[in-house]
Amino acid sequence: GAVVSQHPSWVICKSGTSVKIECRSLDFQATTMFWYRQFPKQSLMLMATSNEGSKATYEQGVEKDKFLINHASLTLSTLTVTSAHPEDSSFYICSARTGQGAINGYQPQHFGDGTRLSIL
Amino acid sequence: GENVEQHPSTLSVQEGDSAVIKCTYSDSASNYFPWYKQELGKRPQLIIDIRSNVGEKKDQRIAVTLNKTAKHFSLHITETQPEDSAVYFCAASNSRSSASKIIFGSGTRLSIRP
């Protein structure tokens, strides 16, 4: 159980294109989803936290108009990289957390497989 | 906000030997400390976690220790095997906060020499 599906797994597109990445929880309801960016040989940097039905909370330094996040349902969150440029090329990973099945208040995060974005 | 530091950045050990990775955190409110293993191009996978109400936890060849006073926690892998080669990330979280976001360390690239 607790499967998170992320799509697409790999995107190559021209500079100026907008790219949408989907993150779905397949067998549980995700009250909260997180979006991370990972550059080669670096750590996962949290970009934003999204709660179903409300606006995302962005980390300092992350442009909310550049990285649009929508969490319209308990099983789907999307990240749209608007007008992407080569410096946006990275590995983007989502994770989802359920409000159910918590043990002593700790709710594990389940990660998607990631999306490798390459902007030419 | 929380800041997690991790050392070393790279670690090479002989197969069969032990590997130790150390982390420190800054926010005394953090109470949940997961460890993730990430193979190249793949998702991070939770391998073990520890909560602030315990000082040590073990699962077969993997153990974690936590020193709340010093804000240190460590991962110990014994009898290392080639399949242990990967990047390992420590992380910290305050599960009591409304966001409960996980902040990752910088990662340790572990290589097991045959």
Tab-separated table of C-alpha atoms in Angstrom:
chain	number	residue	atom	x	y	z
A	1	GLY	CA	0.000	0.000	0.000
A	2	ALA	CA	0.847	3.746	0.070
A	3	VAL	CA	1.851	4.080	-3.566
A	4	VAL	CA	2.590	7.466	-5.086
A	5	SER	CA	2.643	7.766	-8.859
A	6	GLN	CA	4.441	10.648	-10.537
A	7	HIS	CA	4.093	11.485	-14.213
A	8	PRO	CA	5.845	12.044	-16.510
A	9	SER	CA	9.102	10.403	-15.507
A	10	TRP	CA	11.143	12.290	-18.074
A	11	VAL	CA	10.567	15.518	-19.997
A	12	ILE	CA	12.700	17.272	-22.580
A	13	CYS	CA	11.400	20.525	-23.959
A	14	LYS	CA	12.415	23.862	-25.383
A	15	SER	CA	13.104	26.953	-23.345
A	16	GLY	CA	9.951	28.974	-22.715
A	17	THR	CA	7.675	25.954	-22.513
A	18	SER	CA	5.485	25.318	-19.501
A	19	VAL	CA	5.640	21.819	-18.067
A	20	LYS	CA	3.092	20.145	-15.809
A	21	ILE	CA	4.042	17.309	-13.454
A	22	GLU	CA	1.399	15.183	-11.747
A	23	CYS	CA	1.638	13.459	-8.391
A	24	ARG	CA	-1.060	10.951	-7.477
A	25	SER	CA	-1.644	8.904	-4.374
A	26	LEU	CA	-3.054	5.640	-5.705
A	27	ASP	CA	-4.354	3.865	-2.649
A	28	PHE	CA	-4.676	6.484	0.064
A	29	GLN	CA	-5.888	10.012	0.566
A	30	ALA	CA	-3.059	12.496	0.721
A	31	THR	CA	-3.966	15.423	2.921
A	32	THR	CA	-0.561	16.951	2.321
A	33	MET	CA	1.842	16.718	-0.588
A	34	PHE	CA	5.369	18.024	-0.806
A	35	TRP	CA	7.392	19.034	-3.838
A	36	TYR	CA	11.175	18.715	-3.859
A	37	ARG	CA	13.873	19.594	-6.347
A	38	GLN	CA	17.144	17.711	-6.518
A	39	PHE	CA	20.162	18.820	-8.527
A	40	PRO	CA	22.808	16.227	-9.466
A	41	LYS	CA	24.719	14.917	-6.475
A	42	GLN	CA	22.821	17.206	-4.128
A	43	SER	CA	20.157	16.817	-1.484
A	44	LEU	CA	16.404	17.097	-1.811
A	45	MET	CA	15.398	20.702	-1.390
A	46	LEU	CA	11.831	21.311	-0.305
A	47	MET	CA	10.095	23.713	-2.672
A	48	ALA	CA	6.590	23.836	-1.289
A	49	THR	CA	3.982	22.132	0.841
A	50	SER	CA	0.489	21.750	-0.512
A	51	ASN	CA	-2.640	20.923	1.411
A	52	GLU	CA	-5.769	19.787	-0.360
A	53	GLY	CA	-8.102	22.650	-1.123
A	54	SER	CA	-5.797	25.443	-0.006
A	55	LYS	CA	-2.915	27.469	-1.369
A	56	ALA	CA	0.540	25.972	-1.289
A	57	THR	CA	3.148	27.202	1.170
A	58	TYR	CA	6.404	27.961	-0.606
A	59	GLU	CA	9.863	27.788	0.906
A	60	GLN	CA	11.997	30.873	0.965
A	61	GLY	CA	13.560	31.607	-2.399
A	62	VAL	CA	11.047	29.602	-4.424
A	63	GLU	CA	9.034	31.730	-6.856
A	64	LYS	CA	5.367	30.866	-6.548
A	65	ASP	CA	4.561	32.415	-9.934
A	66	LYS	CA	7.252	30.276	-11.522
A	67	PHE	CA	6.266	27.019	-9.858
A	68	LEU	CA	2.490	26.761	-9.763
A	69	ILE	CA	1.110	24.136	-7.429
A	70	ASN	CA	-2.436	22.873	-7.397
A	71	HIS	CA	-3.831	20.322	-4.950
A	72	ALA	CA	-7.442	20.095	-6.025
A	73	SER	CA	-8.227	16.665	-4.638
A	74	LEU	CA	-7.029	14.286	-1.955
A	75	THR	CA	-5.268	12.153	-4.537
A	76	LEU	CA	-3.748	14.629	-6.980
A	77	SER	CA	-1.312	17.500	-6.831
A	78	THR	CA	0.292	19.156	-9.836
A	79	LEU	CA	3.410	21.257	-10.245
A	80	THR	CA	3.627	23.479	-13.308
A	81	VAL	CA	6.983	24.970	-14.208
A	82	THR	CA	6.030	28.051	-16.179
A	83	SER	CA	8.182	29.405	-18.978
A	84	ALA	CA	10.915	26.933	-18.157
A	85	HIS	CA	14.555	27.815	-18.787
A	86	PRO	CA	17.705	25.677	-18.771
A	87	GLU	CA	18.407	26.560	-15.138
A	88	ASP	CA	15.116	24.883	-14.214
A	89	SER	CA	16.483	21.565	-15.415
A	90	SER	CA	16.460	19.253	-12.414
A	91	PHE	CA	14.955	16.165	-10.834
A	92	TYR	CA	11.582	16.985	-9.284
A	93	ILE	CA	10.126	14.598	-6.683
A	94	CYS	CA	6.814	14.699	-4.915
A	95	SER	CA	5.834	13.021	-1.707
A	96	ALA	CA	2.462	12.489	-0.102
A	97	ARG	CA	1.385	12.071	3.466
A	98	THR	CA	-1.799	10.536	4.686
A	99	GLY	CA	-3.803	11.714	7.630
A	100	GLN	CA	-4.916	8.150	8.242
A	101	GLY	CA	-3.000	5.276	9.692
A	102	ALA	CA	-0.802	7.499	11.767
A	103	ILE	CA	1.074	5.790	14.546
A	104	ASN	CA	1.458	7.902	17.651
A	105	GLY	CA	1.034	11.025	15.562
A	106	TYR	CA	3.827	10.254	13.089
A	107	GLN	CA	2.749	10.207	9.491
A	108	PRO	CA	5.243	8.762	7.002
A	109	GLN	CA	5.850	10.427	3.669
A	110	HIS	CA	5.683	8.331	0.537
A	111	PHE	CA	7.728	9.437	-2.470
A	112	GLY	CA	6.977	9.328	-6.154
A	113	ASP	CA	9.572	8.109	-8.658
A	114	GLY	CA	10.501	11.633	-9.680
A	115	THR	CA	10.484	13.569	-12.939
A	116	ARG	CA	13.681	14.402	-14.736
A	117	LEU	CA	13.186	17.753	-16.480
A	118	SER	CA	15.615	18.879	-19.156
A	119	ILE	CA	15.166	22.277	-20.758
A	120	LEU	CA	17.058	22.881	-23.982
B	1	GLY	CA	13.709	26.971	10.568
B	2	GLU	CA	15.251	23.550	10.840
B	3	ASN	CA	18.749	22.940	9.484
B	4	VAL	CA	20.207	19.460	9.175
B	5	GLU	CA	23.911	18.868	8.656
B	6	GLN	CA	25.283	15.509	7.551
B	7	HIS	CA	28.795	14.019	7.499
B	8	PRO	CA	30.674	12.645	5.735
B	9	SER	CA	29.652	13.543	2.200
B	10	THR	CA	31.358	10.435	0.846
B	11	LEU	CA	32.257	7.199	2.581
B	12	SER	CA	34.027	4.141	1.260
B	13	VAL	CA	34.244	0.978	3.353
B	14	GLN	CA	35.403	-2.562	2.781
B	15	GLU	CA	32.666	-5.112	2.333
B	16	GLY	CA	31.845	-6.618	5.700
B	17	ASP	CA	32.989	-3.583	7.669
B	18	SER	CA	30.693	-1.091	9.379
B	19	ALA	CA	29.635	2.333	8.123
B	20	VAL	CA	28.598	5.260	10.281
B	21	ILE	CA	26.902	8.436	9.105
B	22	LYS	CA	26.321	11.340	11.471
B	23	CYS	CA	23.839	14.190	11.473
B	24	THR	CA	23.029	17.191	13.603
B	25	TYR	CA	19.866	19.239	13.697
B	26	SER	CA	19.142	22.730	14.925
B	27	ASP	CA	15.479	22.817	15.934
B	28	SER	CA	14.934	21.361	19.397
B	29	ALA	CA	11.251	20.903	18.523
B	30	SER	CA	12.101	18.221	15.938
B	31	ASN	CA	10.906	14.847	17.171
B	32	TYR	CA	11.027	12.519	14.179
B	33	PHE	CA	14.191	11.474	12.369
B	34	PRO	CA	13.898	9.268	9.274
B	35	TRP	CA	16.758	7.928	7.176
B	36	TYR	CA	16.416	7.445	3.428
B	37	LYS	CA	18.406	5.457	0.900
B	38	GLN	CA	18.439	6.693	-2.671
B	39	GLU	CA	19.849	4.778	-5.581
B	40	LEU	CA	20.806	6.639	-8.740
B	41	GLY	CA	17.793	8.129	-10.491
B	42	LYS	CA	15.320	6.556	-8.103
B	43	ARG	CA	13.042	7.687	-5.324
B	44	PRO	CA	14.284	7.975	-1.745
B	45	GLN	CA	13.245	4.950	0.275
B	46	LEU	CA	12.711	5.014	4.004
B	47	ILE	CA	15.036	2.494	5.634
B	48	ILE	CA	14.611	3.297	9.307
B	49	ASP	CA	13.343	6.064	11.535
B	50	ILE	CA	13.545	7.069	15.161
B	51	ARG	CA	11.348	9.172	17.367
B	52	SER	CA	12.514	11.491	20.068
B	53	ASN	CA	11.160	9.340	22.869
B	54	VAL	CA	13.802	6.649	22.267
B	55	GLY	CA	17.576	6.739	22.088
B	56	GLU	CA	18.254	3.790	19.828
B	57	LYS	CA	16.506	1.577	17.315
B	58	LYS	CA	17.774	-1.441	15.436
B	59	ASP	CA	16.538	-3.346	12.405
B	60	GLN	CA	18.788	-6.223	11.394
B	61	ARG	CA	22.052	-4.668	10.123
B	62	ILE	CA	20.867	-1.099	10.508
B	63	ALA	CA	20.712	0.894	13.704
B	64	VAL	CA	20.072	4.517	14.560
B	65	THR	CA	20.984	6.415	17.692
B	66	LEU	CA	19.659	9.742	18.902
B	67	ASN	CA	21.131	12.170	21.407
B	68	LYS	CA	18.482	14.838	22.000
B	69	THR	CA	20.662	16.887	24.307
B	70	ALA	CA	23.391	17.280	21.727
B	71	LYS	CA	20.936	17.231	18.787
B	72	HIS	CA	22.907	14.437	17.149
B	73	PHE	CA	21.680	11.300	15.441
B	74	SER	CA	23.585	8.602	13.591
B	75	LEU	CA	23.070	5.710	11.228
B	76	HIS	CA	25.098	2.536	11.692
B	77	ILE	CA	25.271	-0.174	9.055
B	78	THR	CA	27.062	-3.366	10.057
B	79	GLU	CA	28.377	-6.182	7.874
B	80	THR	CA	28.100	-3.997	4.794
B	81	GLN	CA	27.241	-5.570	1.466
B	82	PRO	CA	27.616	-4.311	-2.134
B	83	GLU	CA	23.892	-3.564	-2.327
B	84	ASP	CA	24.315	-1.060	0.487
B	85	SER	CA	26.079	1.258	-1.981
B	86	ALA	CA	23.810	4.290	-2.432
B	87	VAL	CA	23.275	7.820	-1.214
B	88	TYR	CA	21.893	8.056	2.306
B	89	PHE	CA	19.998	11.053	3.631
B	90	CYS	CA	19.157	11.845	7.216
B	91	ALA	CA	16.177	14.077	7.902
B	92	ALA	CA	14.363	15.795	10.721
B	93	SER	CA	10.763	16.784	11.253
B	94	ASN	CA	8.474	18.219	13.885
B	95	SER	CA	5.397	16.042	13.662
B	96	ARG	CA	3.541	18.316	16.051
B	97	SER	CA	3.553	21.252	13.653
B	98	SER	CA	0.748	21.688	11.148
B	99	ALA	CA	3.150	21.305	8.203
B	100	SER	CA	5.350	18.514	9.572
B	101	LYS	CA	7.707	19.008	6.671
B	102	ILE	CA	10.817	16.885	6.479
B	103	ILE	CA	14.132	18.672	6.096
B	104	PHE	CA	16.903	16.602	4.555
B	105	GLY	CA	20.610	16.537	5.217
B	106	SER	CA	23.045	16.964	2.345
B	107	GLY	CA	23.512	13.233	1.806
B	108	THR	CA	26.328	10.687	2.106
B	109	ARG	CA	27.471	8.702	-0.888
B	110	LEU	CA	28.371	5.267	0.485
B	111	SER	CA	30.521	2.949	-1.590
B	112	ILE	CA	31.203	-0.627	-0.559
B	113	ARG	CA	34.521	-2.003	-1.824
B	114	PRO	CA	34.505	-5.708	-2.707
